Short mmCIF file of N, CA and C in Angstrom, two decimals:
data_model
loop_
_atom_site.label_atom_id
_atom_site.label_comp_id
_atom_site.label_asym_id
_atom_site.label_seq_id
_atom_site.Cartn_x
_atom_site.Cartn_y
_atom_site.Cartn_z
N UNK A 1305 147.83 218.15 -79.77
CA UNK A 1305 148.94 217.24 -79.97
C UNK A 1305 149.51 216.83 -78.61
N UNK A 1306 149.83 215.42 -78.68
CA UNK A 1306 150.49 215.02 -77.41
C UNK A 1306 151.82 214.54 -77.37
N UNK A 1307 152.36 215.51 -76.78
CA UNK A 1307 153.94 215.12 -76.28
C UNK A 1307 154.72 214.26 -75.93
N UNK A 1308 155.34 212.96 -76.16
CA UNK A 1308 156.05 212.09 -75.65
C UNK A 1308 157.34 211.85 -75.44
N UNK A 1309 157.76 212.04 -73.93
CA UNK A 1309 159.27 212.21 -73.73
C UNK A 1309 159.71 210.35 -74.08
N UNK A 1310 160.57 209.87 -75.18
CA UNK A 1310 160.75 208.36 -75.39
C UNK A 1310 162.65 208.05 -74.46
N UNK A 1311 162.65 207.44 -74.07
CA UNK A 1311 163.49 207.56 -73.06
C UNK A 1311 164.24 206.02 -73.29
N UNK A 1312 165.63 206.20 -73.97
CA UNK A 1312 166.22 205.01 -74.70
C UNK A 1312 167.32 204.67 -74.11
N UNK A 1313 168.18 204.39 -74.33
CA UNK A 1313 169.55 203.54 -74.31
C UNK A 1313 170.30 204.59 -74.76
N UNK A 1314 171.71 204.80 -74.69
CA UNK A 1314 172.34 205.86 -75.27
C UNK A 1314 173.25 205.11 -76.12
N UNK A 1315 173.30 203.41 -75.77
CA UNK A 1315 174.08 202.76 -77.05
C UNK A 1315 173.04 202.78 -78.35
N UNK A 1316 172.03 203.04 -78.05
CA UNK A 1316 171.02 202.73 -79.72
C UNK A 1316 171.94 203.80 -80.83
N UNK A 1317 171.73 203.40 -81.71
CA UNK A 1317 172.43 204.32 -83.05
C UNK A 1317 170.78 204.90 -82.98
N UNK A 1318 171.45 206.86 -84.22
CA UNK A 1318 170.45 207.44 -84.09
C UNK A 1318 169.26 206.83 -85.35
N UNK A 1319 169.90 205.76 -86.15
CA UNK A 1319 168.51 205.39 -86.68
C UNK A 1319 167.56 204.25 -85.72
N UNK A 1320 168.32 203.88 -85.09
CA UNK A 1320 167.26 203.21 -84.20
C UNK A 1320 166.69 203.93 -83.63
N UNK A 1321 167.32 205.18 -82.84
CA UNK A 1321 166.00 205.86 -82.05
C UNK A 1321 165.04 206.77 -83.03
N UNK A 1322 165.50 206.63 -84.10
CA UNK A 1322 164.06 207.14 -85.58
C UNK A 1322 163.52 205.82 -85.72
N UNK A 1323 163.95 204.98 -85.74
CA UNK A 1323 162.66 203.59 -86.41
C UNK A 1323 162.07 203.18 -85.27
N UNK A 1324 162.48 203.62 -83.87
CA UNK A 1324 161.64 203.29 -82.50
C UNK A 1324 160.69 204.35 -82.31
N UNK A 1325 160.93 205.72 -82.80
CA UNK A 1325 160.43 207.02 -82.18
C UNK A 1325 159.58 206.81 -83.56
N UNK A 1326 159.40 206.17 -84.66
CA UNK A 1326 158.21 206.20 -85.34
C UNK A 1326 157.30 205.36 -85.32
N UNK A 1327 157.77 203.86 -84.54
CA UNK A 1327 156.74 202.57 -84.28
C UNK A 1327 156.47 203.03 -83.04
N UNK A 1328 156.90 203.65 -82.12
CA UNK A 1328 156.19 204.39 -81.02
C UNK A 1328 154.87 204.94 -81.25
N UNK A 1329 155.32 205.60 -82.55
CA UNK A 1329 154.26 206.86 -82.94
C UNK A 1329 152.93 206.07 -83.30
N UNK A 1330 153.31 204.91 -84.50
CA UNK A 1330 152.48 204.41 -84.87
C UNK A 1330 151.54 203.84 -84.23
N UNK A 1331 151.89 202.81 -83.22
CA UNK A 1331 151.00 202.48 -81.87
C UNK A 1331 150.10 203.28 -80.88
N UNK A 1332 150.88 204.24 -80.83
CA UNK A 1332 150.27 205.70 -79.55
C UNK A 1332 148.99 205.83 -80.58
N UNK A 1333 149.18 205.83 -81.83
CA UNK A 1333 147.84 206.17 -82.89
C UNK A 1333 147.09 205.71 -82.92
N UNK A 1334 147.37 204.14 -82.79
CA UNK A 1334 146.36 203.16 -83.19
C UNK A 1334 145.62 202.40 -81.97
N UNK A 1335 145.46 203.57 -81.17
CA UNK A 1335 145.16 203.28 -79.87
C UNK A 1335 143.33 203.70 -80.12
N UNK A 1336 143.10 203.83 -80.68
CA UNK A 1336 142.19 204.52 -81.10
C UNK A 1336 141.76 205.98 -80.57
N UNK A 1337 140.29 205.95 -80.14
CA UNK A 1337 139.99 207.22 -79.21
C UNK A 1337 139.65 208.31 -80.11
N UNK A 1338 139.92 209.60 -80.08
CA UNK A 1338 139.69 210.72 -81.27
C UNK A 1338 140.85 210.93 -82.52
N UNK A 1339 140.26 210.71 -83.36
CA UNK A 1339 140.72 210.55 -84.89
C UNK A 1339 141.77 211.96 -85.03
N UNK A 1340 141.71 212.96 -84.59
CA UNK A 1340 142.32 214.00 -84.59
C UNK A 1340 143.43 213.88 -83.63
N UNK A 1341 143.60 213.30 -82.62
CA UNK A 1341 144.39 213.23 -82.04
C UNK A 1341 146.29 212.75 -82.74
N UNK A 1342 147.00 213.83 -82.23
CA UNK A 1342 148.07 213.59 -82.77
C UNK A 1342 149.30 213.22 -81.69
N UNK A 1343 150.59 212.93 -82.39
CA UNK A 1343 151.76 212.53 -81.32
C UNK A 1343 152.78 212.79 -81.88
N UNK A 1344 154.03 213.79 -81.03
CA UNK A 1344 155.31 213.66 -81.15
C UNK A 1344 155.96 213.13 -80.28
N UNK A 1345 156.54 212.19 -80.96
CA UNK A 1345 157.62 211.61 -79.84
C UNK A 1345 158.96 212.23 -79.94
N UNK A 1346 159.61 212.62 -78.39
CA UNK A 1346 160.68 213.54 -78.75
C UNK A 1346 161.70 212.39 -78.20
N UNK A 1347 163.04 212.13 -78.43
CA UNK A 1347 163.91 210.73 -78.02
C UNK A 1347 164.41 211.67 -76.89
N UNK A 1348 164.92 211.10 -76.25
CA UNK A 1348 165.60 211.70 -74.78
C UNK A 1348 166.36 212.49 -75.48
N UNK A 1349 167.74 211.55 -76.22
CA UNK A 1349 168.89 212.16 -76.98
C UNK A 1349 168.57 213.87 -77.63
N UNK A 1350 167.31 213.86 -77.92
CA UNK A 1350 167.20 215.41 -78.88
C UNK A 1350 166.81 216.50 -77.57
N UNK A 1351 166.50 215.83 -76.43
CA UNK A 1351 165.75 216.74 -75.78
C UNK A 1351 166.84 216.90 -74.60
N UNK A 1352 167.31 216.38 -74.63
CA UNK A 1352 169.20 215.83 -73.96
C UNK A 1352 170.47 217.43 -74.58
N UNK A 1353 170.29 217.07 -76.42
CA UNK A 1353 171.06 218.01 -76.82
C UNK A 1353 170.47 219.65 -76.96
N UNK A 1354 169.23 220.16 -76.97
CA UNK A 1354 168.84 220.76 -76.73
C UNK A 1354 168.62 222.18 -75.30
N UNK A 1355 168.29 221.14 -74.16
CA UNK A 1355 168.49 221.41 -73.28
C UNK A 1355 169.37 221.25 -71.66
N UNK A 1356 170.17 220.24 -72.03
CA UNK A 1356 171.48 219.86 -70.88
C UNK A 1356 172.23 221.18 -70.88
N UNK A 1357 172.65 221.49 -69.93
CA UNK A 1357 173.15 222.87 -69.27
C UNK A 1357 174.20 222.22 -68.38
N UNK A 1358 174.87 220.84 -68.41
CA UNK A 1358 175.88 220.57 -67.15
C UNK A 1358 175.22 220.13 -66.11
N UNK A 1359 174.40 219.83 -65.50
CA UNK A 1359 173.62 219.43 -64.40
C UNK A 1359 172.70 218.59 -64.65
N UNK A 1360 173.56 216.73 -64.36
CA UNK A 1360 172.68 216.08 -64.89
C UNK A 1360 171.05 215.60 -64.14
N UNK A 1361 171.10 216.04 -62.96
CA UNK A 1361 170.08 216.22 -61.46
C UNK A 1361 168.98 217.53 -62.53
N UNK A 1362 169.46 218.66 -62.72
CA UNK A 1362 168.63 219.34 -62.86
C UNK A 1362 168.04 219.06 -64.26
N UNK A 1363 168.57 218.79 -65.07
CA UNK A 1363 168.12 218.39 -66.38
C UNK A 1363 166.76 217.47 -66.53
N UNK A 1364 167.23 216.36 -65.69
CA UNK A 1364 166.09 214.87 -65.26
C UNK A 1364 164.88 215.89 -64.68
N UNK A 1365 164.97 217.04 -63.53
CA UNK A 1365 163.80 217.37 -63.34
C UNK A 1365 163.51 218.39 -64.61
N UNK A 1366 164.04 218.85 -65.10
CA UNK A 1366 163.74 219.90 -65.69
C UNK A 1366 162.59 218.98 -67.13
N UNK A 1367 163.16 218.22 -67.79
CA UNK A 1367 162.41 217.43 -68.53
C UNK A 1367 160.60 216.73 -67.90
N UNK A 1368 160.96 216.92 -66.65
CA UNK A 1368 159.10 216.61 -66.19
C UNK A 1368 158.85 217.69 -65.88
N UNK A 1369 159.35 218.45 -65.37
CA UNK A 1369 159.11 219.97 -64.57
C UNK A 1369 158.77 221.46 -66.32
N UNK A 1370 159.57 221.11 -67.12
CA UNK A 1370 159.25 222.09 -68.60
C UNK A 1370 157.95 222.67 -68.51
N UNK A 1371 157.69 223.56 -68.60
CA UNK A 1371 156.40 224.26 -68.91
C UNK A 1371 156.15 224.96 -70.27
N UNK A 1372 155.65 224.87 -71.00
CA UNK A 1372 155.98 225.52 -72.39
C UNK A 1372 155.34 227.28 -72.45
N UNK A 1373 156.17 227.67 -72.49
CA UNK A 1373 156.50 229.26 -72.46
C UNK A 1373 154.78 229.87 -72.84
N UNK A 1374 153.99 229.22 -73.92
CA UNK A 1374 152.98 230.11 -74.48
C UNK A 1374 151.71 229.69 -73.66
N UNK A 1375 151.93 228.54 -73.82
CA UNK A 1375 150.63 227.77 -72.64
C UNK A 1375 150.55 227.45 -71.21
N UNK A 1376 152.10 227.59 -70.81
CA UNK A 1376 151.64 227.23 -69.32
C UNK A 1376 152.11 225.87 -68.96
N UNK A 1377 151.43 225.08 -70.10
CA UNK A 1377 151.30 223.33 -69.74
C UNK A 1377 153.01 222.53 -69.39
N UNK A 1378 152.25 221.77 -69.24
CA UNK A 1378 153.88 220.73 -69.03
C UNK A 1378 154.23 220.76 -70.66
N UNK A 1379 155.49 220.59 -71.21
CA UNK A 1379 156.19 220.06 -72.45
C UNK A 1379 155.70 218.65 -72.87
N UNK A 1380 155.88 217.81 -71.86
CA UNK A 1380 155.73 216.46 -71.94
C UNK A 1380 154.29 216.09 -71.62
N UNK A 1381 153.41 215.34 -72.11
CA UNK A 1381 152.23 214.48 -71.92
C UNK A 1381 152.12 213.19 -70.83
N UNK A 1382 153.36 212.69 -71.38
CA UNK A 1382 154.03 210.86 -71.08
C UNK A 1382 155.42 210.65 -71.11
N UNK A 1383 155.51 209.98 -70.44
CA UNK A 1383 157.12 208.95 -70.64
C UNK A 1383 157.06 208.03 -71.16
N UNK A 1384 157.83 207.02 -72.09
CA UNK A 1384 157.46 205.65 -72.17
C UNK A 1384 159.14 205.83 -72.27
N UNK A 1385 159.69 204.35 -71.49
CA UNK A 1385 161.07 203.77 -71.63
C UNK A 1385 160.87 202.91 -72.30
N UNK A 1386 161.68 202.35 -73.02
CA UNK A 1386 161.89 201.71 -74.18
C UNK A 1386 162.90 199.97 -73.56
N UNK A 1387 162.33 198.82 -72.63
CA UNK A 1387 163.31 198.30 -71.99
C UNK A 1387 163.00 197.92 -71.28
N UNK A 1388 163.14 196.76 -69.83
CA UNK A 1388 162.94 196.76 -68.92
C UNK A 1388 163.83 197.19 -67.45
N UNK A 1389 164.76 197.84 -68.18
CA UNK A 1389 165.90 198.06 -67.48
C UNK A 1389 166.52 199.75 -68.03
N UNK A 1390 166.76 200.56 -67.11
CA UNK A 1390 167.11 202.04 -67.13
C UNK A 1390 168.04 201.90 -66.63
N UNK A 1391 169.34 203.05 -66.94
CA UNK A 1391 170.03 203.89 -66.96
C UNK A 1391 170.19 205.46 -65.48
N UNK A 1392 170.91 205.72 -65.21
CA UNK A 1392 170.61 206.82 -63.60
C UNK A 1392 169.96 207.78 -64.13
N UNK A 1393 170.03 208.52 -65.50
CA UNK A 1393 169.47 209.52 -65.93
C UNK A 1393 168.36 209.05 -66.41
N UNK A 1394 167.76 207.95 -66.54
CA UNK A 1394 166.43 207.79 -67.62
C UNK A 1394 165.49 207.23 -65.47
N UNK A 1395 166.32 206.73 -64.83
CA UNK A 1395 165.01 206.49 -63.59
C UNK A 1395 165.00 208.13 -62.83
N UNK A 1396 165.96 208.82 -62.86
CA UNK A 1396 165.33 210.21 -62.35
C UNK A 1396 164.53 211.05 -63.24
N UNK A 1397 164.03 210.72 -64.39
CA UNK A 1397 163.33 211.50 -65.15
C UNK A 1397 161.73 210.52 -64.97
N UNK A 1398 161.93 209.24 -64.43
CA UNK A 1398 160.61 208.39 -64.44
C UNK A 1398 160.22 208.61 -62.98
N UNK A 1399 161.29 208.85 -62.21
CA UNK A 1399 161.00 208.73 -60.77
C UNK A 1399 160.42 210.02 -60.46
N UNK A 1400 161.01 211.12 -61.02
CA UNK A 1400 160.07 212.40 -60.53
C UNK A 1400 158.56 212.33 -61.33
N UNK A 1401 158.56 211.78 -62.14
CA UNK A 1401 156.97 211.96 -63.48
C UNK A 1401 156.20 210.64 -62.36
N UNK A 1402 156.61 210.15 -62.11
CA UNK A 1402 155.85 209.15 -61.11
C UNK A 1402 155.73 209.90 -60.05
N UNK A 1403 156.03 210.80 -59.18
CA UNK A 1403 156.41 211.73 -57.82
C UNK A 1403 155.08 212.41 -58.12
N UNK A 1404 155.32 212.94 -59.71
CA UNK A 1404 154.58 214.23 -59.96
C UNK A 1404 152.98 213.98 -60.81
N UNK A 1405 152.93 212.50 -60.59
CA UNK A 1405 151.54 211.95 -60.50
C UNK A 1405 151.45 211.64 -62.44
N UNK A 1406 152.74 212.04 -63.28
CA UNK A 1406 152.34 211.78 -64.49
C UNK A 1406 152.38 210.38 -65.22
N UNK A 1407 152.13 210.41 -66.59
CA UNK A 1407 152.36 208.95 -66.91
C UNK A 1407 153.32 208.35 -67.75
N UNK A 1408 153.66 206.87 -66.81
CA UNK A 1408 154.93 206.91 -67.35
C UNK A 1408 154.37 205.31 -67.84
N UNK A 1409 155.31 205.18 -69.08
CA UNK A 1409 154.82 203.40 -69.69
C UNK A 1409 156.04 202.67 -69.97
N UNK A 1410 156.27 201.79 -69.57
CA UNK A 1410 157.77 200.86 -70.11
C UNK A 1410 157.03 200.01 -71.43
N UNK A 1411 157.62 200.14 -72.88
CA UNK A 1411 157.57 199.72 -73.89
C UNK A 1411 157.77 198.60 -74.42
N UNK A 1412 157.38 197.14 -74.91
CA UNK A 1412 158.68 196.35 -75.34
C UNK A 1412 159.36 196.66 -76.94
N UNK A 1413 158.64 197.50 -77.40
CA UNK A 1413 159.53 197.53 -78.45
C UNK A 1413 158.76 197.41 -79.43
N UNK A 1414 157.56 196.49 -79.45
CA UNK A 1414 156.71 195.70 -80.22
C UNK A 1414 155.25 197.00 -79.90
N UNK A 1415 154.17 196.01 -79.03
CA UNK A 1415 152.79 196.23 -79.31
C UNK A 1415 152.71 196.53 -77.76
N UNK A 1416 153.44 196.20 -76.76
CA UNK A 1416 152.67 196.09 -75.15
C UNK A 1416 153.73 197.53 -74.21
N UNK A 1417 152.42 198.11 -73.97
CA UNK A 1417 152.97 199.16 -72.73
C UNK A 1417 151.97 198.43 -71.40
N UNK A 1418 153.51 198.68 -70.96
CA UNK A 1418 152.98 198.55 -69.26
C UNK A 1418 152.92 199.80 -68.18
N UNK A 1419 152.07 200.34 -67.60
CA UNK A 1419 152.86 201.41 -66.57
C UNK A 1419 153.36 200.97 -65.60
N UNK A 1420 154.16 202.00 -65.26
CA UNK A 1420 155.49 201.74 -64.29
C UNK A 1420 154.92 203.09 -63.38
N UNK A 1421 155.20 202.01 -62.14
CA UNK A 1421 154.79 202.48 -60.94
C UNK A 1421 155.85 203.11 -59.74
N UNK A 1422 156.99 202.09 -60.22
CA UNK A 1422 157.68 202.42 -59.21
C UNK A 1422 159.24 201.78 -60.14
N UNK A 1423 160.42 202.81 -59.75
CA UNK A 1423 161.90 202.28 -60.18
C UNK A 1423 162.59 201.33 -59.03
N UNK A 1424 162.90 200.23 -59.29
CA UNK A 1424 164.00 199.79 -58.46
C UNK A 1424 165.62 199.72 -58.77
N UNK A 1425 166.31 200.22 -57.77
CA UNK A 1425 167.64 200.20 -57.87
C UNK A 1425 168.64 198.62 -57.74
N UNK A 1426 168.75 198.51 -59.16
CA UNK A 1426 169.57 196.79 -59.12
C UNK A 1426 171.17 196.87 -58.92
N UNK A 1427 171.75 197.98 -59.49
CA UNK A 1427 173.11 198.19 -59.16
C UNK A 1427 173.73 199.39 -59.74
N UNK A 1428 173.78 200.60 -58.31
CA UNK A 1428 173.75 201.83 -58.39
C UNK A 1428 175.15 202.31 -59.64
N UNK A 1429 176.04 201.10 -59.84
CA UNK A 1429 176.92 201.14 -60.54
C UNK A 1429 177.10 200.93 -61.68
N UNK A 1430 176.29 200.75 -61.96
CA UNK A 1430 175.36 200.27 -63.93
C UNK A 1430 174.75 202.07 -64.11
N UNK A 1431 175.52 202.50 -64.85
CA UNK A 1431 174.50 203.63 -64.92
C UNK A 1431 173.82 203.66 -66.25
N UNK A 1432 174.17 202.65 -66.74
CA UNK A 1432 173.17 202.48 -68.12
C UNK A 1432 172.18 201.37 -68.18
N UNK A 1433 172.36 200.53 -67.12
CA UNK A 1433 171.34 199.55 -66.73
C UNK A 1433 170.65 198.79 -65.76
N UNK A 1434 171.36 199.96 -64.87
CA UNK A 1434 171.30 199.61 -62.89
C UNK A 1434 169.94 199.87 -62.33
N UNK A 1435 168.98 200.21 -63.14
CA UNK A 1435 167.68 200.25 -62.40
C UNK A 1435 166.89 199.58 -63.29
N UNK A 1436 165.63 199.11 -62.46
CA UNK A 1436 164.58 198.40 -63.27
C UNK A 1436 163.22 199.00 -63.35
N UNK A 1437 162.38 199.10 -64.01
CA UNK A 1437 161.45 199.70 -63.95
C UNK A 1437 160.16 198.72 -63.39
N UNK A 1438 159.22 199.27 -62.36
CA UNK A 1438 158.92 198.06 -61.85
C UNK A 1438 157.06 198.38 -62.23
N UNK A 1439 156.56 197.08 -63.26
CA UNK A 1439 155.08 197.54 -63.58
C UNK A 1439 154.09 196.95 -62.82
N UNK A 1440 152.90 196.96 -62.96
CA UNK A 1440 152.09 195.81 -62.36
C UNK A 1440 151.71 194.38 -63.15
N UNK A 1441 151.31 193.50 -62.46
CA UNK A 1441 151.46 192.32 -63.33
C UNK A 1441 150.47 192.49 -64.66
N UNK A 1442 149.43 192.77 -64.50
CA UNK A 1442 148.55 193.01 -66.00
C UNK A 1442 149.11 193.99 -66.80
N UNK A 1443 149.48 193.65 -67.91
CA UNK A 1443 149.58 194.25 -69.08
C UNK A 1443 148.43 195.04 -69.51
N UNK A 1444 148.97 196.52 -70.28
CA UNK A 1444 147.87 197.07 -71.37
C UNK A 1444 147.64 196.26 -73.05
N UNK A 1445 147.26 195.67 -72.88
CA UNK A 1445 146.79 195.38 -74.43
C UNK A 1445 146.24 196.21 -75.43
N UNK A 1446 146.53 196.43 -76.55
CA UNK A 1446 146.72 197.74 -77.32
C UNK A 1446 145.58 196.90 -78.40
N UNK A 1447 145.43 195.74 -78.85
CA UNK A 1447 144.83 195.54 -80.33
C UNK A 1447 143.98 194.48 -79.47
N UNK A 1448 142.46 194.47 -79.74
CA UNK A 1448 141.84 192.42 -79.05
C UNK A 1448 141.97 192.20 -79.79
N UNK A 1449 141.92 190.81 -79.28
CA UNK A 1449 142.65 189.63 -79.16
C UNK A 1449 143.85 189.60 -78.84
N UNK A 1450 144.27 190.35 -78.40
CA UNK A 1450 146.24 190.16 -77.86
C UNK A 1450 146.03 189.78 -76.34
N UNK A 1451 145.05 189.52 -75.63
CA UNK A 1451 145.22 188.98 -74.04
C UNK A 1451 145.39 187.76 -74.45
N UNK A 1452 145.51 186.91 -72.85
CA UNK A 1452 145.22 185.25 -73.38
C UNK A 1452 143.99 184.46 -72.95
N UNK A 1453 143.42 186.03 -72.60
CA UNK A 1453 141.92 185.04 -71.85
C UNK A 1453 141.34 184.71 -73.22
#
């Protein structure tokens, strides 16, 4: 099973981050590849109330940095942000998973992940929308026929 940290808005109501964290799911599936392959997507918010301890610096690493107690492995698989625009706590959780060589995808919502390579800072004073996530110009296309060649 593969882990997905989904990394939202903190204005979404919590049924939006269930009808996003399940069309997430649905897509990550229909990616094809091995038929057995499975996905949880965990929303920031659950993994937020779970493990925040007061330290919002250590938290952001702690969410790429998690090791899961029985295996060893990282917690998380992936990032995908949900947006083209982050929040201070959602680019230090992309900025270290990018540091730390993992993978991170900006979402639109729909059918297209892009990876994100790098965060830029648009206005350190937006902390819910002051950074941008910055991808490369080609898109992943998830279904053919969705390019425009």
């Amino acid at each position: 099973m593969k882990r997905i940290f989904f990394a939202h808005s903190a204005a979404i109501s919590p049924e939006g981050v269930r009808d996003n964290c399940k069309k997430l799911k649905a897509l990550l599936a229909g990616l094809g590849g091995n038929e057995d392959e499975t996905f949880k997507v965990v929303p920031g918010r659950a993994d937020h109330q779970s493990h925040f301890r007061g330290d919002w610096d250590k938290w952001q690493r702690d969410v790429v940095n998690r090791t899961s107690a029985t295996t060893g492995q990282p917690v998380y698989d992936m990032f995908v942000v949900l947006g083209q625009t982050c929040g201070r706590a959602t680019s230090g959780i992309i900025s270290e998973a990018i540091d730390k060589s993992r993978p991170c995808l900006r979402w639109d919502g729909q059918e297209v992940l892009d990876e994100v390579v790098s965060i830029q800072v648009v206005d350190p004073e937006d902390w819910q929308t002051g950074w941008k996530l910055y991808c490369p110009a080609q898109q992943l296309y998830l279904f053919e026929g969705d390019s425009d060649e």
